mmCIF file of C-alpha atoms in Angstrom:
data_model
loop_
_atom_site.group_PDB
_atom_site.id
_atom_site.type_symbol
_atom_site.label_atom_id
_atom_site.label_comp_id
_atom_site.label_asym_id
_atom_site.label_seq_id
_atom_site.Cartn_x
_atom_site.Cartn_y
_atom_site.Cartn_z
ATOM 1 C CA MET U 622 -12.044 -12.113 -9.317
ATOM 2 C CA SER U 623 -15.411 -10.178 -7.835
ATOM 3 C CA GLN U 624 -17.836 -8.568 -10.155
ATOM 4 C CA ASN U 625 -16.664 -5.023 -8.951
ATOM 5 C CA MET U 626 -13.048 -5.855 -10.028
ATOM 6 C CA LYS U 627 -14.204 -7.201 -13.397
ATOM 7 C CA ASN U 628 -16.394 -3.703 -13.991
ATOM 8 C CA MET U 629 -13.436 -1.372 -12.322
ATOM 9 C CA THR U 630 -12.346 1.398 -14.491
ATOM 10 C CA ARG U 631 -8.873 1.191 -15.865
ATOM 11 C CA HIS U 632 -6.810 4.068 -16.760
ATOM 12 C CA PRO U 633 -3.464 4.176 -18.556
ATOM 13 C CA PRO U 634 -0.693 2.671 -16.282
ATOM 14 C CA VAL U 635 0.986 5.932 -14.898
ATOM 15 C CA ARG U 636 4.983 6.468 -14.445
ATOM 16 C CA VAL U 637 5.166 4.676 -11.509
ATOM 17 C CA ILE U 638 7.605 1.628 -10.277
ATOM 18 C CA ALA U 639 5.458 0.000 -7.521
ATOM 19 C CA ILE U 640 7.153 -2.182 -4.763
ATOM 20 C CA THR U 641 4.743 -4.884 -3.006
ATOM 21 C CA GLY U 642 5.866 -7.790 -1.045
ATOM 22 C CA CYS U 643 5.278 -8.636 2.868
ATOM 23 C CA ASP U 644 7.285 -6.920 5.852
ATOM 24 C CA GLY U 645 11.038 -8.086 5.679
ATOM 25 C CA ALA U 646 10.920 -8.680 1.917
ATOM 26 C CA GLY U 647 13.072 -5.733 1.142
ATOM 27 C CA LYS U 648 10.851 -3.001 -0.237
ATOM 28 C CA SER U 649 12.499 -0.478 1.356
ATOM 29 C CA THR U 650 15.891 -1.123 0.595
ATOM 30 C CA LEU U 651 15.002 -1.851 -3.190
ATOM 31 C CA ALA U 652 13.106 1.395 -3.390
ATOM 32 C CA SER U 653 16.043 3.256 -2.221
ATOM 33 C CA GLY U 654 18.365 1.450 -4.462
ATOM 34 C CA LEU U 655 16.252 2.241 -7.726
ATOM 35 C CA VAL U 656 16.239 6.009 -6.789
ATOM 36 C CA ASN U 657 20.058 5.929 -6.183
ATOM 37 C CA ARG U 658 20.987 4.121 -9.497
ATOM 38 C CA LEU U 659 17.880 5.827 -11.659
ATOM 39 C CA SER U 660 18.210 9.454 -10.428
ATOM 40 C CA PRO U 661 21.475 10.582 -11.920
ATOM 41 C CA GLY U 662 19.714 10.281 -15.275
ATOM 42 C CA LEU U 663 16.138 10.607 -14.905
ATOM 43 C CA ALA U 664 14.007 12.324 -12.379
ATOM 44 C CA ALA U 665 13.037 9.604 -9.950
ATOM 45 C CA GLU U 666 11.576 9.941 -6.467
ATOM 46 C CA LEU U 667 10.968 7.814 -3.426
ATOM 47 C CA CYS U 668 7.284 7.489 -2.532
ATOM 48 C CA TYR U 669 5.765 5.939 0.364
ATOM 49 C CA LEU U 670 2.134 4.373 -0.110
ATOM 50 C CA GLY U 671 1.156 2.960 3.187
ATOM 51 C CA GLN U 672 -1.758 4.006 5.464
ATOM 52 C CA SER U 673 1.239 5.914 7.693
ATOM 53 C CA SER U 674 -0.827 5.634 10.972
ATOM 54 C CA GLY U 675 2.128 6.133 12.800
ATOM 55 C CA ARG U 676 2.012 9.828 11.551
ATOM 56 C CA LEU U 677 -1.653 10.276 12.169
ATOM 57 C CA GLY U 678 -1.304 8.984 15.586
ATOM 58 C CA GLU U 679 1.721 11.672 16.204
ATOM 59 C CA TRP U 680 -0.464 14.330 14.651
ATOM 60 C CA ILE U 681 -3.270 13.592 17.131
ATOM 61 C CA SER U 682 -1.130 13.198 20.005
ATOM 62 C CA ARG U 683 -0.200 16.924 19.395
ATOM 63 C CA LEU U 684 -3.533 18.245 19.989
ATOM 64 C CA PRO U 685 -4.369 19.953 23.303
ATOM 65 C CA LEU U 686 -5.559 18.069 26.075
ATOM 66 C CA ILE U 687 -7.037 15.024 24.267
ATOM 67 C CA GLY U 688 -4.444 14.680 21.975
ATOM 68 C CA ALA U 689 -2.155 11.746 23.660
ATOM 69 C CA PRO U 690 -4.827 9.273 25.001
ATOM 70 C CA PHE U 691 -7.139 10.123 21.989
ATOM 71 C CA GLY U 692 -4.594 9.052 19.434
ATOM 72 C CA ARG U 693 -3.700 5.657 21.423
ATOM 73 C CA TYR U 694 -7.406 5.032 21.598
ATOM 74 C CA LEU U 695 -8.319 5.589 17.658
ATOM 75 C CA LEU U 696 -5.255 3.675 16.378
ATOM 76 C CA ASN U 697 -5.944 0.738 19.053
ATOM 77 C CA SER U 698 -9.136 0.740 18.002
ATOM 78 C CA ALA U 699 -8.481 0.667 14.621
ATOM 79 C CA GLY U 700 -5.933 -2.296 14.935
ATOM 80 C CA ARG U 701 -8.513 -4.457 16.285
ATOM 81 C CA VAL U 702 -10.548 -4.653 13.372
ATOM 82 C CA HIS U 703 -7.862 -7.138 12.646
ATOM 83 C CA GLN U 704 -8.302 -9.165 15.523
ATOM 84 C CA ARG U 705 -12.272 -8.992 15.203
ATOM 85 C CA PRO U 706 -12.870 -8.943 11.522
ATOM 86 C CA ALA U 707 -16.445 -10.468 11.826
ATOM 87 C CA SER U 708 -17.614 -7.311 14.246
ATOM 88 C CA PRO U 709 -17.883 -4.028 12.539
ATOM 89 C CA PRO U 710 -16.228 -1.273 14.426
ATOM 90 C CA GLY U 711 -17.367 1.530 16.551
ATOM 91 C CA ASN U 712 -18.364 4.497 15.173
ATOM 92 C CA ILE U 713 -15.218 6.147 16.394
ATOM 93 C CA ALA U 714 -12.863 3.410 15.197
ATOM 94 C CA ALA U 715 -14.510 3.224 11.803
ATOM 95 C CA LEU U 716 -13.545 7.082 11.406
ATOM 96 C CA ALA U 717 -10.237 6.815 12.312
ATOM 97 C CA ILE U 718 -9.696 3.559 9.965
ATOM 98 C CA PHE U 719 -11.676 6.068 7.229
ATOM 99 C CA LEU U 720 -9.013 9.033 8.370
ATOM 100 C CA LEU U 721 -6.094 6.768 7.792
ATOM 101 C CA SER U 722 -7.280 5.777 4.288
ATOM 102 C CA CYS U 723 -8.099 9.382 3.421
ATOM 103 C CA TRP U 724 -4.785 10.250 3.976
ATOM 104 C CA ARG U 725 -3.255 7.408 1.773
ATOM 105 C CA THR U 726 -5.640 8.980 -0.956
ATOM 106 C CA VAL U 727 -3.763 12.413 -0.154
ATOM 107 C CA LYS U 728 -0.528 10.981 -0.640
ATOM 108 C CA PHE U 729 -1.834 8.974 -3.884
ATOM 109 C CA ARG U 730 -3.119 12.119 -5.444
ATOM 110 C CA ARG U 731 0.262 13.726 -5.131
ATOM 111 C CA MET U 732 2.374 10.856 -6.470
ATOM 112 C CA LEU U 733 -0.385 11.228 -9.579
ATOM 113 C CA HIS U 734 0.478 14.977 -10.137
ATOM 114 C CA LYS U 735 3.994 14.204 -10.195
ATOM 115 C CA ALA U 736 4.009 11.307 -12.496
ATOM 116 C CA HIS U 737 2.058 13.520 -14.777
ATOM 117 C CA ARG U 738 4.864 15.892 -14.742
ATOM 118 C CA GLY U 739 7.211 13.300 -15.882
ATOM 119 C CA VAL U 740 8.535 12.652 -12.709
ATOM 120 C CA LEU U 741 9.511 8.699 -12.117
ATOM 121 C CA LEU U 742 7.779 7.668 -9.034
ATOM 122 C CA ILE U 743 9.444 4.747 -6.836
ATOM 123 C CA THR U 744 6.834 3.666 -4.387
ATOM 124 C CA ASP U 745 7.166 1.329 -1.291
ATOM 125 C CA ARG U 746 3.430 -0.286 -1.393
ATOM 126 C CA TYR U 747 0.860 0.087 -3.690
ATOM 127 C CA PRO U 748 -3.292 0.344 -3.002
ATOM 128 C CA GLN U 749 -5.752 -2.297 -4.685
ATOM 129 C CA ALA U 750 -9.163 -3.041 -4.273
ATOM 130 C CA GLU U 751 -9.114 -6.982 -4.674
ATOM 131 C CA ALA U 752 -8.737 -7.915 -0.839
ATOM 132 C CA PRO U 753 -9.429 -6.088 2.263
ATOM 133 C CA GLY U 754 -7.220 -4.900 5.091
ATOM 134 C CA PHE U 755 -4.716 -2.563 5.767
ATOM 135 C CA ARG U 756 -2.024 -5.098 5.970
ATOM 136 C CA VAL U 757 -2.234 -5.754 2.136
ATOM 137 C CA ASP U 758 -2.852 -2.321 1.075
ATOM 138 C CA GLY U 759 -6.551 -2.693 0.662
ATOM 139 C CA PRO U 760 -9.706 -1.243 2.227
ATOM 140 C CA GLN U 761 -10.076 -1.851 6.024
ATOM 141 C CA LEU U 762 -13.578 -1.534 6.833
ATOM 142 C CA ALA U 763 -14.685 -4.044 4.301
ATOM 143 C CA ARG U 764 -12.918 -6.542 6.776
ATOM 144 C CA ALA U 765 -16.270 -6.175 9.049
ATOM 145 C CA GLN U 766 -19.593 -6.504 7.684
ATOM 146 C CA GLY U 767 -22.759 -4.725 9.433
ATOM 147 C CA GLY U 768 -22.465 -1.808 11.668
ATOM 148 C CA ASN U 769 -25.008 1.183 11.530
ATOM 149 C CA ARG U 770 -25.400 3.537 8.807
ATOM 150 C CA TRP U 771 -22.708 5.874 9.557
ATOM 151 C CA ILE U 772 -20.210 3.005 9.563
ATOM 152 C CA LYS U 773 -21.606 1.506 6.286
ATOM 153 C CA ALA U 774 -21.471 5.007 4.726
ATOM 154 C CA LEU U 775 -17.995 5.053 5.651
ATOM 155 C CA ARG U 776 -17.368 1.600 4.273
ATOM 156 C CA ARG U 777 -18.910 2.551 1.027
ATOM 157 C CA ARG U 778 -16.717 5.660 0.592
ATOM 158 C CA GLU U 779 -13.628 3.903 1.568
ATOM 159 C CA GLN U 780 -14.209 1.112 -1.056
ATOM 160 C CA ALA U 781 -14.797 3.911 -3.607
ATOM 161 C CA LEU U 782 -11.235 5.397 -2.607
ATOM 162 C CA TYR U 783 -9.590 2.298 -2.964
ATOM 163 C CA ARG U 784 -11.402 1.386 -6.390
ATOM 164 C CA TRP U 785 -10.682 4.953 -7.682
ATOM 165 C CA MET U 786 -6.872 4.598 -6.520
ATOM 166 C CA ALA U 787 -6.549 0.886 -8.037
ATOM 167 C CA SER U 788 -7.972 2.169 -11.440
ATOM 168 C CA TYR U 789 -4.330 3.907 -12.062
ATOM 169 C CA PRO U 790 -2.223 1.015 -12.213
ATOM 170 C CA PRO U 791 1.558 1.274 -12.041
ATOM 171 C CA LEU U 792 3.697 0.849 -15.202
ATOM 172 C CA LEU U 793 5.561 -1.480 -13.453
ATOM 173 C CA LEU U 794 5.007 -3.675 -10.269
ATOM 174 C CA LEU U 795 7.727 -5.315 -8.790
ATOM 175 C CA ARG U 796 6.607 -8.098 -6.256
ATOM 176 C CA LEU U 797 8.946 -9.675 -3.807
ATOM 177 C CA ASP U 798 7.914 -12.823 -2.578
ATOM 178 C CA ILE U 799 9.371 -14.443 0.670
ATOM 179 C CA ASP U 800 8.998 -17.302 3.079
ATOM 180 C CA GLU U 801 7.680 -16.974 6.423
ATOM 181 C CA GLN U 802 10.317 -17.934 8.317
ATOM 182 C CA THR U 803 12.900 -15.172 6.457
ATOM 183 C CA ALA U 804 9.999 -12.541 6.807
ATOM 184 C CA HIS U 805 9.920 -13.182 10.585
ATOM 185 C CA GLN U 806 13.970 -13.693 10.800
ATOM 186 C CA ARG U 807 14.444 -10.007 9.485
ATOM 187 C CA LYS U 808 11.247 -8.597 11.246
ATOM 188 C CA PRO U 809 11.067 -10.282 14.674
ATOM 189 C CA ASP U 810 8.885 -7.337 16.216
ATOM 190 C CA HIS U 811 6.140 -8.234 13.675
ATOM 191 C CA ASP U 812 2.975 -10.406 14.465
ATOM 192 C CA ILE U 813 3.636 -13.916 12.778
ATOM 193 C CA ALA U 814 -0.156 -13.757 11.996
ATOM 194 C CA ALA U 815 0.131 -10.425 9.866
ATOM 195 C CA LEU U 816 3.098 -11.822 8.238
ATOM 196 C CA ARG U 817 1.592 -14.928 7.233
ATOM 197 C CA GLU U 818 -1.566 -13.157 5.793
ATOM 198 C CA LYS U 819 0.701 -11.230 3.910
ATOM 199 C CA ILE U 820 2.524 -13.909 2.285
ATOM 200 C CA SER U 821 -0.768 -15.711 1.383
ATOM 201 C CA VAL U 822 -2.667 -12.839 0.017
ATOM 202 C CA ILE U 823 -0.019 -10.552 -2.130
ATOM 203 C CA PRO U 824 0.879 -13.311 -4.453
ATOM 204 C CA ARG U 825 -2.765 -13.884 -5.612
ATOM 205 C CA LEU U 826 -3.506 -9.855 -6.220
ATOM 206 C CA ASN U 827 -3.229 -8.397 -9.793
ATOM 207 C CA PHE U 828 -3.835 -4.775 -9.115
ATOM 208 C CA ASN U 829 -5.892 -4.217 -12.048
ATOM 209 C CA GLY U 830 -4.030 -5.884 -14.795
ATOM 210 C CA ALA U 831 -0.732 -4.195 -14.025
ATOM 211 C CA THR U 832 2.851 -5.660 -15.140
ATOM 212 C CA ILE U 833 3.997 -7.596 -12.557
ATOM 213 C CA ILE U 834 7.639 -8.962 -11.822
ATOM 214 C CA ASP U 835 7.948 -11.654 -9.227
ATOM 215 C CA LEU U 836 11.304 -11.746 -7.428
ATOM 216 C CA LYS U 837 12.436 -13.422 -4.824
ATOM 217 C CA GLY U 838 13.022 -11.605 -1.401
ATOM 218 C CA GLN U 839 15.408 -13.990 0.035
ATOM 219 C CA GLU U 840 18.131 -13.342 -2.313
ATOM 220 C CA PRO U 841 20.660 -10.747 -1.907
ATOM 221 C CA ALA U 842 19.792 -7.323 -2.311
ATOM 222 C CA SER U 843 22.370 -6.616 -5.086
ATOM 223 C CA ARG U 844 20.873 -9.088 -7.064
ATOM 224 C CA VAL U 845 17.075 -8.067 -6.665
ATOM 225 C CA LEU U 846 18.416 -4.515 -7.633
ATOM 226 C CA ASP U 847 20.153 -5.794 -10.605
ATOM 227 C CA ALA U 848 17.092 -7.807 -11.923
ATOM 228 C CA SER U 849 14.591 -4.834 -10.893
ATOM 229 C CA LEU U 850 16.871 -2.193 -12.931
ATOM 230 C CA GLN U 851 16.744 -4.684 -16.113
ATOM 231 C CA ALA U 852 13.023 -4.640 -15.635
ATOM 232 C CA VAL U 853 12.682 -1.031 -15.216
ATOM 233 C CA ARG U 854 14.769 -0.326 -18.190
ATOM 234 C CA LEU U 855 12.753 -2.546 -20.291
ATOM 235 C CA SER U 856 9.442 -0.873 -19.078
ATOM 236 C CA LEU U 857 10.583 2.514 -19.556
ATOM 237 C CA SER U 858 12.603 1.670 -23.108
ATOM 238 C CA LEU U 859 15.588 2.632 -21.588
ATOM 239 C CA PRO U 860 19.623 1.901 -22.735
ATOM 240 C CA PRO U 861 21.522 -0.253 -20.540
ATOM 241 C CA SER U 862 23.679 2.954 -19.795
ATOM 242 C CA VAL U 863 20.897 4.964 -17.683
ATOM 243 C CA ASP U 864 21.025 3.407 -14.547
#
């Protein structure tokens, strides 16, 4: 663990059940299943905490005149950081990456507000500050070193945002493990290198000391849901009948 992680602030766990794992592991299916089973007896809501690059691209594309081409340029430039991690991004690409992280922070603040009001949030993904890269829900600008003062300032600010989000660990984190072949069969349109990176990195993350339950994403969805419900009931001290 890095020195920054050792010294990171840690708030008490928030009323959140987070779900992480590689694409194809069944995060969305499990999240929806938990909300459906828990909501009749609890105020439970689904919350997506990915960086939502698609939504940002849609918003930029609606801008007059420069919208569509500029939106495509920003997102393509941001995506190239994955392919060339040793080279710092350009100024515009760095800004696009930073804006995506800012939007994730906005969603995280909304989640905290609801959790503090007593709502149980079931989140698809959860930000972390241990490993860089949007693929594993970490700070993207930290994948590359160097750059001018503007880029270095954005990198420091983005890392601060992720350290702040990671300082609020979830009450329970359900981590879905899956093998590369199964993940690619379920998500054939996804880049195999991206899937391989997630499968390699996510099991090593500790999410700032969160309570983690590892589940097998290859198993039938009903079995994964039942095991998850049992873990959630224990975390919330709920009787078996509340689901």
